[in-house]
Structure formats: C-alpha cells, structure tokens
Coordinates of C-alpha atoms in Angstrom, one line a residue:
X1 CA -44.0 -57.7 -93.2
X2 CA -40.7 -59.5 -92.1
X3 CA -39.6 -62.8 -93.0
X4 CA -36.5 -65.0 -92.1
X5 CA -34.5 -66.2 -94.8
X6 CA -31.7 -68.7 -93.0
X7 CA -31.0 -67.6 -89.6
X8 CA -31.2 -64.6 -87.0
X9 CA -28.6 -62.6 -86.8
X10 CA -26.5 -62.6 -83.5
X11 CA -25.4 -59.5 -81.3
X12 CA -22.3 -58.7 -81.1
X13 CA -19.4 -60.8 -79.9
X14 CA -19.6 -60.4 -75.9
X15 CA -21.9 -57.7 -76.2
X16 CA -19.8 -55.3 -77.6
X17 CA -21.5 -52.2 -79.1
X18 CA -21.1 -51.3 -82.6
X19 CA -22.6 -49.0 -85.3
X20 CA -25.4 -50.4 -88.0
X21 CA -24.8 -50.2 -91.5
X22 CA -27.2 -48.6 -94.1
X23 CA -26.3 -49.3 -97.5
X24 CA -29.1 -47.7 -100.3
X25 CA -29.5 -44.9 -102.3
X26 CA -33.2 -44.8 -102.4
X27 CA -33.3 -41.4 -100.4
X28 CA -37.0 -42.1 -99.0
X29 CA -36.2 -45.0 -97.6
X30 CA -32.5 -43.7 -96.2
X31 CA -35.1 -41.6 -94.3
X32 CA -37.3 -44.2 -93.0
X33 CA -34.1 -46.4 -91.8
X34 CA -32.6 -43.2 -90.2
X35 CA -35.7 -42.1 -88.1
X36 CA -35.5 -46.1 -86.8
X37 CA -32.3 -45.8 -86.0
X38 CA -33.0 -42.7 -84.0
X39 CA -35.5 -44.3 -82.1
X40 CA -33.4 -47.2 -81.8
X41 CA -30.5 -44.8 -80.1
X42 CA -27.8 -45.8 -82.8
X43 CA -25.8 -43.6 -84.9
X44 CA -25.3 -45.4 -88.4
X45 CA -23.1 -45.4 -91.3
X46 CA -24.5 -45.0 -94.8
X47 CA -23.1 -46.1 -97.6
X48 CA -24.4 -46.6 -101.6
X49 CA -22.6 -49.6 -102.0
X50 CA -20.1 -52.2 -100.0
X51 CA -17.9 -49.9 -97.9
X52 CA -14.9 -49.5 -99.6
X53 CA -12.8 -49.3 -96.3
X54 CA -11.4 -52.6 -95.2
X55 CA -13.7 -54.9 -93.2
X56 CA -16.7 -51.9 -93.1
X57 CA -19.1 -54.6 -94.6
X58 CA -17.4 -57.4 -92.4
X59 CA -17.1 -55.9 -88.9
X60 CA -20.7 -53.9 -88.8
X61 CA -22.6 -55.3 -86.0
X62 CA -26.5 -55.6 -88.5
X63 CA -26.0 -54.6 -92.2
X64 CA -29.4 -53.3 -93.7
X65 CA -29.4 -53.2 -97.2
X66 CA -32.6 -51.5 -99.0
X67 CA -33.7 -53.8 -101.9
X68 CA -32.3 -50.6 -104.6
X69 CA -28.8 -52.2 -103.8
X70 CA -28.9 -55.8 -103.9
X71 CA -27.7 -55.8 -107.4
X72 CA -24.8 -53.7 -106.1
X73 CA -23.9 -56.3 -103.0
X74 CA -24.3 -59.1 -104.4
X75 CA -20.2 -59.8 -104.6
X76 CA -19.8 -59.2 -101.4
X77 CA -18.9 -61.6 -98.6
X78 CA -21.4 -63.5 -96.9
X79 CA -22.5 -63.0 -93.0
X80 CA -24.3 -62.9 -90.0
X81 CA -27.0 -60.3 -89.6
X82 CA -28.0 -58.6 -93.0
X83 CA -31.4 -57.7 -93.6
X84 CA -33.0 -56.8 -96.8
X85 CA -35.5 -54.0 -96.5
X86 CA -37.9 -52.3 -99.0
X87 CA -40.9 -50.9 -99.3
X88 CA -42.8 -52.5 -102.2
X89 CA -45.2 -55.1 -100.2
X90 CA -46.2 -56.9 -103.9
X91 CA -42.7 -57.6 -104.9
X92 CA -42.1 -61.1 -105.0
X93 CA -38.8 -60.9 -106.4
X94 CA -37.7 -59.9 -103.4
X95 CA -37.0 -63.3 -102.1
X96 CA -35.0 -64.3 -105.1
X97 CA -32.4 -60.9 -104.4
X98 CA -32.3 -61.7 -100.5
X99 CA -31.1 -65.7 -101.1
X100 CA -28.9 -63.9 -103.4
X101 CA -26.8 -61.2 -101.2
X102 CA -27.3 -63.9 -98.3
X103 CA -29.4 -62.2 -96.1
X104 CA -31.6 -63.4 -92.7
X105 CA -34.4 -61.1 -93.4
X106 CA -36.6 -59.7 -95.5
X107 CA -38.4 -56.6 -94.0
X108 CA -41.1 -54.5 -96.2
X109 CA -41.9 -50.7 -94.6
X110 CA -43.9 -50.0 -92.5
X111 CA -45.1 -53.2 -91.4
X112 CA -41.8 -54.5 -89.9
X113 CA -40.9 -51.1 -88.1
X114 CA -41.3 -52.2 -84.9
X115 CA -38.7 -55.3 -85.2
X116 CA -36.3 -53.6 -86.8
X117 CA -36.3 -50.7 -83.9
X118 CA -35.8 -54.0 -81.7
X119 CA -33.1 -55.4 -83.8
X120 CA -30.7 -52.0 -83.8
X121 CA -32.0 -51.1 -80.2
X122 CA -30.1 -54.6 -79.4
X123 CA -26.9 -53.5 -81.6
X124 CA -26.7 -50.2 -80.1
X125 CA -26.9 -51.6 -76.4
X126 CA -24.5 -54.0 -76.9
X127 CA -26.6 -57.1 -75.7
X128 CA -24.7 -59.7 -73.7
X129 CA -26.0 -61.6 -71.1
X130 CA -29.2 -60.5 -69.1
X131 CA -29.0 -59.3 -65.6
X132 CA -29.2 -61.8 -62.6
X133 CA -32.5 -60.7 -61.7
X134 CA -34.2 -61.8 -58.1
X135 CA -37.4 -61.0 -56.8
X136 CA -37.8 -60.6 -52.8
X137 CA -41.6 -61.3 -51.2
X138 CA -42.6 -61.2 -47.4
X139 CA -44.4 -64.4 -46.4
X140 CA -46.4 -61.9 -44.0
X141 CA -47.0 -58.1 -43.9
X142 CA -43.8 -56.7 -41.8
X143 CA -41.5 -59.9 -43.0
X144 CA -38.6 -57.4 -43.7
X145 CA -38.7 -58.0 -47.5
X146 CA -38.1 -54.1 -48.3
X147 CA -35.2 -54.2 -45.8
X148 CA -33.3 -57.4 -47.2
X149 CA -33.9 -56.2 -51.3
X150 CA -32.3 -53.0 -50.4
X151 CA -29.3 -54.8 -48.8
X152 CA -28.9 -57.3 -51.5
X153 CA -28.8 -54.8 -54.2
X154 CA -26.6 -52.1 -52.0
X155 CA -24.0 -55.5 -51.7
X156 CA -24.2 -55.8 -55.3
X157 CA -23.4 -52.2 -56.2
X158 CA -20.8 -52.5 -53.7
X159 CA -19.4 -55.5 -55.2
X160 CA -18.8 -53.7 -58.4
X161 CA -21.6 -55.2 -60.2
X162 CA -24.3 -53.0 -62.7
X163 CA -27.5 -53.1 -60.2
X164 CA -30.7 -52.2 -60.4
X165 CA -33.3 -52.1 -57.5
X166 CA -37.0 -52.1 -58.9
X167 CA -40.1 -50.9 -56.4
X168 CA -42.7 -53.3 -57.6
X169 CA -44.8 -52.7 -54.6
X170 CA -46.8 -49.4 -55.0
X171 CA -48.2 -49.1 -51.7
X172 CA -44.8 -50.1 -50.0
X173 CA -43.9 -46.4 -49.3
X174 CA -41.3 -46.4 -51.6
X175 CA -37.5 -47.7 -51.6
X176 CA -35.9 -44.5 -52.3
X177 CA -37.2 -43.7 -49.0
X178 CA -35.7 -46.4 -47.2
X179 CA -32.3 -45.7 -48.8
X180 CA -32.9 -41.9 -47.7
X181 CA -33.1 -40.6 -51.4
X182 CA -36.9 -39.4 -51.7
X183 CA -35.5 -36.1 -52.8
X184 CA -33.3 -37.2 -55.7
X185 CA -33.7 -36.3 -58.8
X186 CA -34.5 -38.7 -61.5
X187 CA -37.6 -40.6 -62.8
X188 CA -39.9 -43.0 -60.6
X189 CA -42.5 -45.4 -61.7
X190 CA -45.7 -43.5 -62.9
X191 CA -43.0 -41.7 -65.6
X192 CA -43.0 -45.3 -67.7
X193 CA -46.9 -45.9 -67.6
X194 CA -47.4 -45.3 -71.1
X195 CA -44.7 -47.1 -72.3
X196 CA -45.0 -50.0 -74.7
X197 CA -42.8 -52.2 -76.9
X198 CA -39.4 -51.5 -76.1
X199 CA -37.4 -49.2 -73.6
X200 CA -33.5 -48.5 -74.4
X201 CA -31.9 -50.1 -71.4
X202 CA -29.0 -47.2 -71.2
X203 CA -31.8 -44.5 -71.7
X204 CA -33.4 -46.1 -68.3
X205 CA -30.7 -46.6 -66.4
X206 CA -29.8 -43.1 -67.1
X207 CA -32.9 -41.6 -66.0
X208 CA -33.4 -43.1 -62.8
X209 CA -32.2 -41.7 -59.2
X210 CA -28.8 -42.6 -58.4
X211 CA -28.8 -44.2 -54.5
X212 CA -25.3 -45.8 -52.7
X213 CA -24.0 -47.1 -56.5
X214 CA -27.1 -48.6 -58.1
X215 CA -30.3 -47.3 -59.4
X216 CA -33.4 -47.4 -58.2
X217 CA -36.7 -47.6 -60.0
X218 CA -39.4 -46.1 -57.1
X219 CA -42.6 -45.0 -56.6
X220 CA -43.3 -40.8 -56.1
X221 CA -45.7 -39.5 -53.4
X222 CA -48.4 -39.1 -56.4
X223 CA -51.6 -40.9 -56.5
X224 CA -50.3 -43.5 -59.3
X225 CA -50.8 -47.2 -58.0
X226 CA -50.9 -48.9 -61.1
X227 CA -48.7 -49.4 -63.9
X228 CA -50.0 -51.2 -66.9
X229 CA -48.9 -55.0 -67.2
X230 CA -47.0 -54.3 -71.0
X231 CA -45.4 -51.5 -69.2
X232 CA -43.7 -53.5 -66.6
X233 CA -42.7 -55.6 -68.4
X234 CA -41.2 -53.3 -71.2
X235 CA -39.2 -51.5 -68.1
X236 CA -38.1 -54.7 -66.3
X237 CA -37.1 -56.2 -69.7
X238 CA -34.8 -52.9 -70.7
X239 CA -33.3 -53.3 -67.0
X240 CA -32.3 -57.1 -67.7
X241 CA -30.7 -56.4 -70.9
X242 CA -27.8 -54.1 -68.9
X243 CA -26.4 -56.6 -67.1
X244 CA -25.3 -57.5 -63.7
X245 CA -28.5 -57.6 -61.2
X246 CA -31.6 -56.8 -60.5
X247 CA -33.0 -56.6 -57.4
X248 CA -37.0 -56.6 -57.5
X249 CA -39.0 -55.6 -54.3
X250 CA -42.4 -57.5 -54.7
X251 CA -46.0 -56.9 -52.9
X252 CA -47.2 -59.9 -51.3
X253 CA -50.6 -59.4 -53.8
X254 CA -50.5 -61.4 -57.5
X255 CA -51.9 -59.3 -60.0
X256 CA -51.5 -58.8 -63.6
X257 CA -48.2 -56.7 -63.2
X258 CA -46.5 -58.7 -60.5
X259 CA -46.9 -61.6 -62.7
X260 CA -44.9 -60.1 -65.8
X261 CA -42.3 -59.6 -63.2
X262 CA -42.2 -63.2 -61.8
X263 CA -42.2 -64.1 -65.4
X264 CA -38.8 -62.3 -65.9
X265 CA -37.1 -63.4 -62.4
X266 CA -34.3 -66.2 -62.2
X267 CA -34.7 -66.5 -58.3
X268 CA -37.2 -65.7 -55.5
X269 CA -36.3 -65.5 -52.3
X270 CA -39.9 -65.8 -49.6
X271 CA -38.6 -63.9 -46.2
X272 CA -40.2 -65.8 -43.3
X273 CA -40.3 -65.0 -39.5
X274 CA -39.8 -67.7 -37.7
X275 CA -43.0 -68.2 -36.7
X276 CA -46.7 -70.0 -36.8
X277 CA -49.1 -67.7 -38.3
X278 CA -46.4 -66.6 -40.1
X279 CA -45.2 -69.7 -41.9
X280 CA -49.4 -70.4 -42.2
X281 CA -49.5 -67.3 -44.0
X282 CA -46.5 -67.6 -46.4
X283 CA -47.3 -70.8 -47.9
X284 CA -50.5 -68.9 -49.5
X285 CA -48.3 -66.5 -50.4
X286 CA -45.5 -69.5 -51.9
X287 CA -48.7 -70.9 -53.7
X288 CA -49.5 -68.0 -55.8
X289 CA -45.7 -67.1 -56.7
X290 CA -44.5 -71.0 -57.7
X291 CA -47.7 -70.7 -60.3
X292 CA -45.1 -68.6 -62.7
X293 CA -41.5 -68.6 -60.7
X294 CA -40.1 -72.2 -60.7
X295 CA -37.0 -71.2 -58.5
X296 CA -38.5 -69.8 -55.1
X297 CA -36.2 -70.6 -51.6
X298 CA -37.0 -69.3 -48.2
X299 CA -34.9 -66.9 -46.4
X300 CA -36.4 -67.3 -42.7
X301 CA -35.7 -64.1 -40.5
X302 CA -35.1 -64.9 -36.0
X303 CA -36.4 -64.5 -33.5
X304 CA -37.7 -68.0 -33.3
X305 CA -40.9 -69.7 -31.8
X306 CA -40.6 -72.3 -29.8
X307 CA -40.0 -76.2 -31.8
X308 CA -39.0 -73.7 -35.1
X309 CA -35.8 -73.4 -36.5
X310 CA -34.5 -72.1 -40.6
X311 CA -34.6 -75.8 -41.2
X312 CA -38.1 -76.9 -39.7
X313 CA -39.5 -73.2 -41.8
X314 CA -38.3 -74.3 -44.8
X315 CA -39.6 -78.3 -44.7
X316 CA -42.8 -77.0 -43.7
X317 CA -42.7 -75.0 -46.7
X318 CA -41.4 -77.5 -48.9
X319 CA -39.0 -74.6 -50.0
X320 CA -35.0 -75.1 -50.4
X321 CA -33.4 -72.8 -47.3
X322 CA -31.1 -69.8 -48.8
X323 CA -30.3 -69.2 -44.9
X324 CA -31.2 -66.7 -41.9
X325 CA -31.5 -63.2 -42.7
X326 CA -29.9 -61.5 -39.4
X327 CA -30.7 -58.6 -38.0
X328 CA -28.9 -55.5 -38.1
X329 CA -29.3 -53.4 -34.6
X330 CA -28.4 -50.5 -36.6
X331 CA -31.8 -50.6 -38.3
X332 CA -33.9 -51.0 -35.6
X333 CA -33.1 -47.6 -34.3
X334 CA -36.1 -45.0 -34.5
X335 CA -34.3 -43.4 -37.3
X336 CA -33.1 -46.4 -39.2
X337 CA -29.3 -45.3 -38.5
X338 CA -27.7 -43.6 -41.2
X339 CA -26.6 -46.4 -42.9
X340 CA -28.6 -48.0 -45.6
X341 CA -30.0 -52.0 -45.4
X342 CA -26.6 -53.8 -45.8
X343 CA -24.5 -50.5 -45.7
X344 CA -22.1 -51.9 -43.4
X345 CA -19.7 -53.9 -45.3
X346 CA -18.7 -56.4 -42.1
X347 CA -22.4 -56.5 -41.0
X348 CA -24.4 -59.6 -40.9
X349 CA -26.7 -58.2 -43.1
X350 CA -24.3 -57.3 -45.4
X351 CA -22.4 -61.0 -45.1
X352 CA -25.3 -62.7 -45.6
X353 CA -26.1 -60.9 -49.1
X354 CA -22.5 -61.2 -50.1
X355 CA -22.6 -64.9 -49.7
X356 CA -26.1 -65.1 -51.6
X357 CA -24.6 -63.3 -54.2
X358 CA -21.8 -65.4 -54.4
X359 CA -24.1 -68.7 -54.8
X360 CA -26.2 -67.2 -57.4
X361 CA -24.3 -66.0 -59.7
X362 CA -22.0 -69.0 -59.5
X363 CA -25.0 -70.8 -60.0
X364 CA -25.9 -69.0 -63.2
X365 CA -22.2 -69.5 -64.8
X366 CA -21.6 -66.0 -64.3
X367 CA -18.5 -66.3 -61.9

C-alpha cells in the first residue's frame, strides 16, 4: 500500500545525486529498506533517530523513516521528500504519525516495494532532465534511415553531449555493424527481454558497447526478433532519464514495441527520396507514426525526380521540412569508407546533423 499525504517529493536540485536516508531501529524492516536500496543502486545512511550531524536530516535527497521512529522525529524540521514506511497494513494510526512528522507518503511493506525501488532508483541517478530523444524512419525500404541515425548520434557524441543510439529495427542488420563495432563487447538487445519495471539508467549505459563516444543499444547475430513491449519501454525509459540524446533507429513496421518507442520520442524525422513511389509510400508510413508521435518532419534525401524538390516532398506530405540529408561519397564506397555515418566533422553529413541538433535542442530550452 502507498498513499500521498501532501505532495511528491522532488529529485534533487539539478539532478544532483545524493545518498537516501534510513532512520528506524526496527532491525526487520532496516533489512527490507536495505535490500531496496540495493536494487535501487543507492548506498544509504542509517540512523535511529534525526542525524545529529548538521543538515544530515536537511540535505538527504528522500528521508524514509519506518513508522518505529516517528515519535522520535517528530521535532524535526519539515521537508520535501520523507516517506513514512511500515509494515503493519491494519494500522490506522499511521496516518495520524505521518501528518505529524510531515511526510508525502505513507508506504506499508511489501505492497509498495516496487515504488519505492522507483523513488531511490530516481535519487541515486540523480534525475534531471530527460534525454532529447528522436526517432529516425525510412519513408521506403533503402531511404537511408540507418545511415542518417548513426550520423546524428555520432554528431552528438562528438558535440560533447551523453548519447545513446537504440537499434529498434530487429531485422535491420544491426547498427553496431554499420559503425564497424559487431565485435565489441557489451550487451545488445535480446540481453533486456525479460526485463520489467525499471532498469538503472547508469547500470545500462554501462553495459552497452562503446562505438565513436556514444553507446549503442544493437541487435546480436542470434535468432531474437522480438522484445517484449514492457521491455522496450523499461530500456528506452532508463536511456531517457541519463540525459543528453537519444537517437532511435525505427523499422518502417508499427507494432506493439515500436509504439512504446514513438510514445517516448520528442521528434521524428521521415527520410524521403525524392521521388514518386517513394513519397506514395511514405505517407502510409507518416499515417501510422502521427497516430502516437505528434512532432514528425521530413528529412527528403536527392537525387531528385523531375517537378520534385525538399519543398514540393514535404507539402505533399503535409510534413514541416527539417531539410536535405546530403550524401556523403565516402559512404557510397563498396566498403563504406572507414569513417562512420557523419564521421567527418566538415562533411555535409555531418553539417547537416550539427545544425539539426542545434534547432532541436534550442527548441526544447536545452541551449
């Protein structure tokens, strides 16, 4: 059981990451408290009563205070983010002592597990503000969607941003590959199928293959093609909460998966060649995405057809224009160059990605 006295309690102050305080001397429930904390990834301080230390009680990020020492807080000052926590689910006195030591929650054990994990998972991280994240989806099959998701998150690593570039196309053949890192080490998709609730955002980060400054969430050469919708969006959630950007590499197929990623994205960018059948077949495709993403632009990709141009792609659309992805001759090479997508800093890959960058995150009050 959990309940909400007054008011949640905020993270801390620009993110910053602090240690939880445990204040109790009821030695089963110290237990209980410390094994969530373990999960949770956050080292706490235990105390039997208010910290004697100046500003202990005052500066902890989330105070949580088992119900054997309210009598013995009570005096204390009152702030932000103390939960009351106990294990007796008939005790309706425990109301009456929360009000009393002001705190925002009442949580009774085991029931409440779960939110609480969330609660010092958030502490421990240091949660701030999400990631930028931006999906990329070919209007046709060969669009170059793969290609321009690689460069915008290899300009963002190179820009000195946190980034993360997520493989959400299974059959794709796998980003790593493109970035020629299908031999490092680190964990790809089928390794998070089973996960549920939440994933520790450093923990994931940490796990994944290092590529030219960023991580990158991949597929392996197994047969896994699937990864369970609450999965996806436990991962992509865990990504977000690091910071910076996210880069998210989508099939041009809507299933149940894809949609808890669209769910999660703050931009879409639809690559389009500039032509016909192609512009024909990406509107299907602009359908099915604008059902859950509100904010999807065109990026339209040359050579043009005759009577087509970025502007006429994107009218016929009904899409705003984020601009002409250009073509980097480096990449049209049978071996792809040595280079990753947008590895040239002076490229016009890499200028166009530099400018999106610039737009988007201005957009979203970051810069």
């Amino acid at each position: 059981m959990t309940g909400a006295v007054t008011h949640d309690p905020s993270p801390p102050a620009g993110g910053r990451q602090g240690r939880p305080l445990i204040v109790t001397e009821d030695a089963a429930l110290l237990d209980d408290l410390l094994r969530l904390c373990a999960a949770a990834g956050a080292t706490p301080e235990v105390h039997h009563s208010v910290p004697a230390q100046r500003g202990g009680w005052e500066s902890a990020p989330l105070v949580l205070v088992g119900d054997d020492a309210a009598r013995r807080v009570r005096g204390a000052a009152r702030r932000r983010g103390v939960v009351l926590v106990g294990h007796d689910q008939d005790d309706s006195g425990v109301w009456r002592r929360a009000v009393e030591i002001g705190a925002d929650h009442v949580l009774v054990l085991p029931d409440g597990e779960q939110w609480l994990v969330d609660r010092i998972a958030d502490v421990a991280e240091g949660v701030g503000r999400p990631a930028l994240t931006v999906g990329v989806v070919g209007g046709r099959g060969g669009a170059g969607a793969s290609t321009l998701a690689c460069a915008l998150a290899v300009t963002s690593a190179r820009e000195g941003l946190r980034t993360l570039l997520v493989d959400a196309d299974p059959l794709g053949g796998g980003l790593d590959v493109l970035l020629g890192g299908e031999t490092v080490e680190g964990l790809r998709w089928p390794a998070f199928a089973a996960s549920r609730g939440r994933v520790g955002g450093g923990a994931l980060e940490e796990s994944l293959p290092a590529l030219h400054r960023l991580r990158v969430l991949s597929w392996d050469r197994g047969d896994c093609v699937a990864i369970p919708p609450q999965a996806v969006r436990a991962v992509l959630a865990a990504a977000r909460r690091r910071g910076g950007t996210v880069v998210v590499d989508l099939p041009r197929r809507i299933d149940d998966g894809v949609a808890e990623v669209l769910a999660q994205l703050d931009v879409g960018l639809l690559v389009v060649p500039a032509e016909l059948r192609a512009v024909a077949a990406a509107g299907r495709v602009a359908s099915a995405v604008n059902m859950v993403l509100r904010d999807l632009r065109v990026a339209v990709r040359g050579p043009y057809a005759p009577g087509l141009d970025d502007r006429e792609v994107s009218r016929l659309l009904g899409l705003p224009l984020a601009g002409e992805v250009p073509v980097e001759s480096n990449l049209l090479r049978p071996d792809g160059g040595k280079a990753p997508p947008g590895g040239a800093a002076r490229g016009p890959l890499a200028r166009f990605c530099k400018e999106f960058w610039e737009r988007a995150l201005t957009e979203a009050g970051i810069v």
